[in-house]
CSV table of C-alpha atoms in Angstrom, one decimal:
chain,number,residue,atom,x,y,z
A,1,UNK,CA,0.0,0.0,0.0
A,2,UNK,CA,2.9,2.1,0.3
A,3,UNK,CA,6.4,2.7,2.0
A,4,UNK,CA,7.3,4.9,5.0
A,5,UNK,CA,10.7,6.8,5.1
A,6,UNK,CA,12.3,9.0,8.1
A,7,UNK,CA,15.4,9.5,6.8
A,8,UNK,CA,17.9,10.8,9.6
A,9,UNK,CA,18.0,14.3,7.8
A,10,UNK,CA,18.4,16.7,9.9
A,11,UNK,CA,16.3,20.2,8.8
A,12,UNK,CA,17.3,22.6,11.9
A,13,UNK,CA,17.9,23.1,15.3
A,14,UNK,CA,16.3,24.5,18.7
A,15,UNK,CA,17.9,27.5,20.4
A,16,UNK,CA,18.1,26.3,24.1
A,17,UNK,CA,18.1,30.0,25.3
A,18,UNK,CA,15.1,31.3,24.4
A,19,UNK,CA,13.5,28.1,22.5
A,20,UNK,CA,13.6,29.2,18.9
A,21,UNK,CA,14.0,27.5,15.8
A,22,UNK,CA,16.9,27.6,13.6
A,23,UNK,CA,16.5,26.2,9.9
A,24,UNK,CA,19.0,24.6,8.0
A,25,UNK,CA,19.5,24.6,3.9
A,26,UNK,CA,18.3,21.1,4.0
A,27,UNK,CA,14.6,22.4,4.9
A,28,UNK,CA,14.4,22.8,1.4
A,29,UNK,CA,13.9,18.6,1.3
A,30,UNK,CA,10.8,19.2,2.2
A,31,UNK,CA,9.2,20.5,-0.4
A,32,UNK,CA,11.6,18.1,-3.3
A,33,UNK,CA,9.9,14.9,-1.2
A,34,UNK,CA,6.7,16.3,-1.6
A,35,UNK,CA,7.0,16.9,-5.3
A,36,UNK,CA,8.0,13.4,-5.9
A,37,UNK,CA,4.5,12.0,-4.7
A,38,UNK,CA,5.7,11.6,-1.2
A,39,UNK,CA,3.2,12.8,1.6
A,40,UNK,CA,4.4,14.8,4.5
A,41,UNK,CA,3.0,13.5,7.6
A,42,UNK,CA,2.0,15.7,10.7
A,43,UNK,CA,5.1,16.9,12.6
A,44,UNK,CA,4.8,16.0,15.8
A,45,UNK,CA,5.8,17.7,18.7
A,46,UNK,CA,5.8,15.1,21.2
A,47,UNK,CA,6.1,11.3,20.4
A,48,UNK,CA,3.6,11.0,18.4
A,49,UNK,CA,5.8,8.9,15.3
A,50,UNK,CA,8.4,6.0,15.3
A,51,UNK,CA,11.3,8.2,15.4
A,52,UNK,CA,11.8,11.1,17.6
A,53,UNK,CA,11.2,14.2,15.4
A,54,UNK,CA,13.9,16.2,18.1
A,55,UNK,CA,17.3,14.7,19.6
A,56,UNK,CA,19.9,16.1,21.8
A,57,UNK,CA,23.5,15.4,21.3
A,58,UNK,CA,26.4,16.1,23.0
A,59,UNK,CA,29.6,17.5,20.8
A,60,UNK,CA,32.3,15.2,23.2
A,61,UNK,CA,35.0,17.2,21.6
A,62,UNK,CA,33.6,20.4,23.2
A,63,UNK,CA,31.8,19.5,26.3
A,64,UNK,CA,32.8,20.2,29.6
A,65,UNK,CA,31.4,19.9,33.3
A,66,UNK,CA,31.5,23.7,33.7
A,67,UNK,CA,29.3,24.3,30.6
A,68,UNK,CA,26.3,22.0,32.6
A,69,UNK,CA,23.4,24.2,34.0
A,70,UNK,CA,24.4,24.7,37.7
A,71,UNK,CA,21.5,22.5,38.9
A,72,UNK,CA,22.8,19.9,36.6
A,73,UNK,CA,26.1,20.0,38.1
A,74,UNK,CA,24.6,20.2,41.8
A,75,UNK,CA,22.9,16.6,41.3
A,76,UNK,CA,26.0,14.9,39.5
A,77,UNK,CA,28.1,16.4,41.9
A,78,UNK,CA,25.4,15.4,44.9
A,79,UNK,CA,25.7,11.7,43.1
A,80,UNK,CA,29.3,11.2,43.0
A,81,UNK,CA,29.5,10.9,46.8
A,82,UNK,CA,26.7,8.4,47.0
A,83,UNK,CA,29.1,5.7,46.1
A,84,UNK,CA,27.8,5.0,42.3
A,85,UNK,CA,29.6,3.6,39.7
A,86,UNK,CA,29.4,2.7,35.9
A,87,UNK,CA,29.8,-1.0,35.3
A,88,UNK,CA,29.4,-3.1,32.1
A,89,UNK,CA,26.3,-5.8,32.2
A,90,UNK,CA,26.3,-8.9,31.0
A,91,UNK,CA,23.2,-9.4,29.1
A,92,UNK,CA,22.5,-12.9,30.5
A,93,UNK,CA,21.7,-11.7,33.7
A,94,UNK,CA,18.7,-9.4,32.0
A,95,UNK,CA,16.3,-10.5,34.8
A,96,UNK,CA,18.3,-9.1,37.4
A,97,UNK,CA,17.3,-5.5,36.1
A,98,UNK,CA,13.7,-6.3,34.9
A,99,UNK,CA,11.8,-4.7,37.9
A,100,UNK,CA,13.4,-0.9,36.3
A,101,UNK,CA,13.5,-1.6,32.4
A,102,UNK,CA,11.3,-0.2,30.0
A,103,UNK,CA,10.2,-3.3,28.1
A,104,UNK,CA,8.8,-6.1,29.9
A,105,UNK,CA,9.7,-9.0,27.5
A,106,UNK,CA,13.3,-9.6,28.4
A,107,UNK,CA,13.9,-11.5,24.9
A,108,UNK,CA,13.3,-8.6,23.1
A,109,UNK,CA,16.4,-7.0,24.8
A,110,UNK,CA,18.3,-10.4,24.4
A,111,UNK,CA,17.7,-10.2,20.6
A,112,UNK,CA,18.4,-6.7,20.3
A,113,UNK,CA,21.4,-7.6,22.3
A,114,UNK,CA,22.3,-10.4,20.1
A,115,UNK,CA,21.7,-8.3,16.8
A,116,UNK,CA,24.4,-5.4,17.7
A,117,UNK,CA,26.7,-7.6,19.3
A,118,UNK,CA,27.4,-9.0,16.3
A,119,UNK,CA,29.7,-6.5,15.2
A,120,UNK,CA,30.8,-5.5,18.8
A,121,UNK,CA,28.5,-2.2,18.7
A,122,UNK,CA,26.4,-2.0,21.3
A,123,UNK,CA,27.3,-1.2,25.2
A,124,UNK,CA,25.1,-2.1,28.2
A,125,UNK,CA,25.7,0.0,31.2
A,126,UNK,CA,24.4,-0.8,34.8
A,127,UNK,CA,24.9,2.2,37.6
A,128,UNK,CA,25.5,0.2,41.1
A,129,UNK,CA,25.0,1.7,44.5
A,130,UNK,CA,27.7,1.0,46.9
A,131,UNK,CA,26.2,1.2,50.0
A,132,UNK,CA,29.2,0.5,52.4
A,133,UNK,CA,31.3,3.5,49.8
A,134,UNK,CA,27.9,5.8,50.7
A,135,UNK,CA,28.1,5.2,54.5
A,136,UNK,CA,31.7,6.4,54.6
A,137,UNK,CA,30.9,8.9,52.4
A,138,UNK,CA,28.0,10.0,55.0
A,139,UNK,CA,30.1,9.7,58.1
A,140,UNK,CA,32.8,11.9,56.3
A,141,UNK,CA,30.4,14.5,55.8
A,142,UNK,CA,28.1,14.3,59.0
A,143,UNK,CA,31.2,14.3,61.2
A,144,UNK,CA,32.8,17.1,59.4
A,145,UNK,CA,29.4,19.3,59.7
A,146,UNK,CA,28.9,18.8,63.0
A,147,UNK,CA,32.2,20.8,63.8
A,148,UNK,CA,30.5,23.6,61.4
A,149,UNK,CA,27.4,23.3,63.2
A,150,UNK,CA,29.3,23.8,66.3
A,151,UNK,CA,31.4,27.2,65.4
A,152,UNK,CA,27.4,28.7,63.8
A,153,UNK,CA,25.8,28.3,67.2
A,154,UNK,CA,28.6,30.6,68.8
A,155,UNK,CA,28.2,32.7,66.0
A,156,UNK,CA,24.3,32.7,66.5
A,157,UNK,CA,24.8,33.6,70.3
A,158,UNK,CA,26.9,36.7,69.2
A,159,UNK,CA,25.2,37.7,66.8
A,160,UNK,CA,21.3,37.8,65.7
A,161,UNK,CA,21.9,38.2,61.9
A,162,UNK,CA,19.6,36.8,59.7
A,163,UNK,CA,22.7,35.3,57.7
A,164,UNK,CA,24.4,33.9,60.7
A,165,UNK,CA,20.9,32.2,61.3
A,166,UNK,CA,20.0,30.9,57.6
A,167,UNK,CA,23.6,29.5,58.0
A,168,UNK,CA,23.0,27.4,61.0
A,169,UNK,CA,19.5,25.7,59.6
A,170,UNK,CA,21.3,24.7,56.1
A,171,UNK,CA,24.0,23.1,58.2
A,172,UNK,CA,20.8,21.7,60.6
A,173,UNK,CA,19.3,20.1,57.5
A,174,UNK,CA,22.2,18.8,56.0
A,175,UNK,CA,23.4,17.4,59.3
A,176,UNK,CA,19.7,15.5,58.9
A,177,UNK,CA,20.6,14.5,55.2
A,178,UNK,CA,23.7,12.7,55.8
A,179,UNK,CA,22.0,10.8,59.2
A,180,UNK,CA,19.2,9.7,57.3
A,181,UNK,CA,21.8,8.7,54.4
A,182,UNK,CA,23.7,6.6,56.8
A,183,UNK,CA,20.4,5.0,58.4
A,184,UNK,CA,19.3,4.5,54.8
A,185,UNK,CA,22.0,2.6,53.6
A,186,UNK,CA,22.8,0.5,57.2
A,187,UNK,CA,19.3,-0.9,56.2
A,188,UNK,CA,20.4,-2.1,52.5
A,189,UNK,CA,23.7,-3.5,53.3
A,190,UNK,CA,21.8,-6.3,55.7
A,191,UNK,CA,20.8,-7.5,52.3
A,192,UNK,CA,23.1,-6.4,49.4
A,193,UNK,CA,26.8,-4.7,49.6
A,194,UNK,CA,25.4,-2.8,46.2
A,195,UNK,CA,22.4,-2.9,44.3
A,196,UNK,CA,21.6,-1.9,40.4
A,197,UNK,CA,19.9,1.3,40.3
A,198,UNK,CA,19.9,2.4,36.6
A,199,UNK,CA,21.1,1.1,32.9
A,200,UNK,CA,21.8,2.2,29.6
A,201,UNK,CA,21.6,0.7,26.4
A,202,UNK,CA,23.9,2.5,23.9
A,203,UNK,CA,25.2,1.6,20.5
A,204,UNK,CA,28.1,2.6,18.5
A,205,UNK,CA,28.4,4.1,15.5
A,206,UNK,CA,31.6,5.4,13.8
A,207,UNK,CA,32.1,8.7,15.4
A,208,UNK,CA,29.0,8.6,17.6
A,209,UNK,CA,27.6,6.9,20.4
A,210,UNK,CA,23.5,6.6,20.4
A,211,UNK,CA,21.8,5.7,23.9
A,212,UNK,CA,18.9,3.6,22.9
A,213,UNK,CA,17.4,3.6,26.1
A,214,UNK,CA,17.5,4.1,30.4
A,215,UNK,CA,16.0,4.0,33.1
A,216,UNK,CA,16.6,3.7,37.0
A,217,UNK,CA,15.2,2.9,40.0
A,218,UNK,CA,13.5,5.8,41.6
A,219,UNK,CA,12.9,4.5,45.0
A,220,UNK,CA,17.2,5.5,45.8
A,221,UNK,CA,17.3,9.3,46.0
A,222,UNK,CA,21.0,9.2,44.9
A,223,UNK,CA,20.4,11.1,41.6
A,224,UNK,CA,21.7,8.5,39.6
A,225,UNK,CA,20.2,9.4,36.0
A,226,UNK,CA,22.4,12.7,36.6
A,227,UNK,CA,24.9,10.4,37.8
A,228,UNK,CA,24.2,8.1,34.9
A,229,UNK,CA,24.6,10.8,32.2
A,230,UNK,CA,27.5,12.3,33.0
A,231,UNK,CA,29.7,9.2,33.1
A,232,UNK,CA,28.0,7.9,29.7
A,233,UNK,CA,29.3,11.3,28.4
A,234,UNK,CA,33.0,10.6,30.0
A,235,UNK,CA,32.8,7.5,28.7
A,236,UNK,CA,32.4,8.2,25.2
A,237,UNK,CA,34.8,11.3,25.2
A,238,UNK,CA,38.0,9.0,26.9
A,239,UNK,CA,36.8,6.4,24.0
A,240,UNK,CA,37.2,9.7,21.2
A,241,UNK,CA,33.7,9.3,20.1
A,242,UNK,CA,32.7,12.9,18.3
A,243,UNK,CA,29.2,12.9,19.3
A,244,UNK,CA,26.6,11.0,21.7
A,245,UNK,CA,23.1,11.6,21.3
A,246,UNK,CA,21.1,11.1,25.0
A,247,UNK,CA,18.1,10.5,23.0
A,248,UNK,CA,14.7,12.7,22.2
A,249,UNK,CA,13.5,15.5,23.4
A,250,UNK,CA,9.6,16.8,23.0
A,251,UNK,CA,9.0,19.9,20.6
A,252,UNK,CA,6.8,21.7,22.9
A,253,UNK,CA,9.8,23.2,25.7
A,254,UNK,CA,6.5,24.5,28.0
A,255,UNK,CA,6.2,24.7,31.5
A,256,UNK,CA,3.1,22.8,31.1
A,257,UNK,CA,4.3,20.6,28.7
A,258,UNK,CA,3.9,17.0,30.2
A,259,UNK,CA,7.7,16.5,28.9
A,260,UNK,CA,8.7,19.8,30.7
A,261,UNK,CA,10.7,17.5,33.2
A,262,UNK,CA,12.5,15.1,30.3
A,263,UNK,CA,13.3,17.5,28.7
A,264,UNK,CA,15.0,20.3,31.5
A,265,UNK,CA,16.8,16.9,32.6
A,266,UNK,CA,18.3,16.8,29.1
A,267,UNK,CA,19.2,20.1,28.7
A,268,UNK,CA,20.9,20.0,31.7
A,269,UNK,CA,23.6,18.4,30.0
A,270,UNK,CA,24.1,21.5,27.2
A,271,UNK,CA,23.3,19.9,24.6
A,272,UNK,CA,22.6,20.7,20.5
A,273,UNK,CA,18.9,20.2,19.9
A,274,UNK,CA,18.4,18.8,16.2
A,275,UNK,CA,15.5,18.8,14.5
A,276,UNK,CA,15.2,15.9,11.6
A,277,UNK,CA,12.8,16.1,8.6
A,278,UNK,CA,10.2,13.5,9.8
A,279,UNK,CA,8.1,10.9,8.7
A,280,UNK,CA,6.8,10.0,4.7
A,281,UNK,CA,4.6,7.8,3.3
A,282,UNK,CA,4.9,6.8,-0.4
A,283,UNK,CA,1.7,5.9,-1.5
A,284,UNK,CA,1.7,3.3,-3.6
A,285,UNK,CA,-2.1,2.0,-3.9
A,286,UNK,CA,-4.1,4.6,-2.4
A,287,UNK,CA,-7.4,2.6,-2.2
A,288,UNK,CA,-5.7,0.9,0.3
A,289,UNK,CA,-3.5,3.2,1.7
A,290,UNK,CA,-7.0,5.4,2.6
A,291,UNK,CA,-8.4,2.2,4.0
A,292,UNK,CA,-5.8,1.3,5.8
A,293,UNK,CA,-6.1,5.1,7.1
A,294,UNK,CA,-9.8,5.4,7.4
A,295,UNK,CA,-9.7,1.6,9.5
A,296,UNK,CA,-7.5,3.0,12.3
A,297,UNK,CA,-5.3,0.2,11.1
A,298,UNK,CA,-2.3,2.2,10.6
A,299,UNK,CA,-2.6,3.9,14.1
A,300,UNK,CA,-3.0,0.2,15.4
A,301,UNK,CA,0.3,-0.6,13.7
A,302,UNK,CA,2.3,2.1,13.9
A,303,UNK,CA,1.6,2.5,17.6
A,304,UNK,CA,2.1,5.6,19.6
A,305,UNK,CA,4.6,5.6,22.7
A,306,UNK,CA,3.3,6.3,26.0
A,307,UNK,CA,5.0,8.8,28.2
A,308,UNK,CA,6.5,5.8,30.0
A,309,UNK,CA,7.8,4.4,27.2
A,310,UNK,CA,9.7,7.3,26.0
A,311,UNK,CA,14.0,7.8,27.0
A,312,UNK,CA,14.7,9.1,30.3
């Protein structure tokens, strides 16, 4: 009935300052497509098609920590001290994970798996806790706060400023932070020395890196997808990939947006926002083609992704 194309053109780019669009010369595809009988579907701005329609890579020859929003570089910086680290995973121990992938049916990662690793290009990443790491981390920290804590309630009996006080309840609540860390962790390590708390799927492709997918386990507040990220983009720049793309954004970069969160997460990182010429159908029978339509067939097949299902 006919044949669908996205061909990984990309048309433009998004401005992350102010949001604006920035066209390309290759816009101009557009319009040549559509005068050779192909038909331009709907842009979408969220999900909607097989293929993101929006991406964000990261330029690893440019890239640097201090170019990260300062939020951004809060969290990794928060996660660093809660004893993570980036491990390979070996596929046959899938089920391990399954209680934080995306997909359900485990085979369809071990074929996926078993496609790429033909040629050697795919990586699966695991993010582990290390929760003996995290209580010495915690200790550190409490131990050395404490003394603070000490020298900002002489300060406070001196002096009534509204500074000197401020001072003294950030160190209170970070004093409560690293207690509740240490009680936290205590708890897990009856159990497990570490536990699995996020993954990556990413493969390789000459110069660039492509995460697939991830996810993690939010029930740890250790900020691991910041975590996660930032050693993925380490990673690839030690390895001299050019370019790693941390997957799709949506189009609509509104506070009301139901992707608002994905996508400040993303950004985050200071990435380039590309833009890609989108889906095409080459109708070949259009009886069926509008009965295919008209049936909700193609809708059926082509299937939408659910906010779950899309890269975090």
């Amino acid at each position: 009935a006919f044949i669908k194309v996205n061909p990984e053109i990309v048309i433009g780019g998004i401005n992350t300052r102010d949001y604006s669009f920035v066209s390309n010369p290759n816009a101009s595809l557009v319009t040549k497509l559509v005068a050779l009988g192909y038909k331009k579907l709907k842009n979408n701005l969220y999900f909607e098609s097989q293929t993101p329609r929006f991406e964000a890579y990261i330029d690893l020859k440019r890239t640097k920590f201090e170019n990260y929003t300062k939020a951004t570089r809060n969290k990794v910086n928060n996660s660093k001290r809660k004893g993570l680290k980036l491990e390979k995973f070996d596929i046959d121990n899938i089920s391990d994970i399954s209680s934080i992938l995306l997909k359900k049916d485990l085979n369809a990662y071990r074929t996926f798996h078993s496609i790429f690793s033909e040629n050697d290009s795919i990586d699966f990443y695991v993010v582990k806790s290390d929760f003996e790491q995290l209580i010495k981390n915690s200790e550190k920290l409490y131990e050395e706060e404490l003394d603070k804590n000490y020298l900002y309630n002489e300060i406070i009996h001196r002096s009534n400023k509204k500074s000197a006080i401020n001072t003294k309840m950030n160190s209170d609540a970070k004093i409560t932070i690293y207690k509740n860390e240490i009680k936290f962790a205590t708890n897990l390590l009856k159990d497990n020395k570490d536990v699995i708390v996020a993954y990556a799927i990413v493969v390789r492709q000459d110069n660039r890196a492509v995460l697939i997918e991830s996810n993690f386990d939010r029930s740890f507040p250790f900020n691991q997808n910041y975590f996660l990220f930032d050693a993925l983009i380490n990673k690839y720049k030690e390895n001299k990939f050019e370019y790693l793309s941390i997957g799709p954004v949506s189009g609509d970069f509104k506070k009301d947006s139901p992707y608002y969160t994905l996508n400040r997460f993303k950004i985050g990182f200071n990435p380039s926002i590309y833009e890609f010429i989108g889906e095409f159908d080459l109708v070949i029978n259009k009886y069926m083609y509008n009965y295919l339509l008209r049936s909700g067939r193609l809708a059926k097949e082509f299937n939408k992704k659910s906010i779950d299902e899309v890269n975090r």
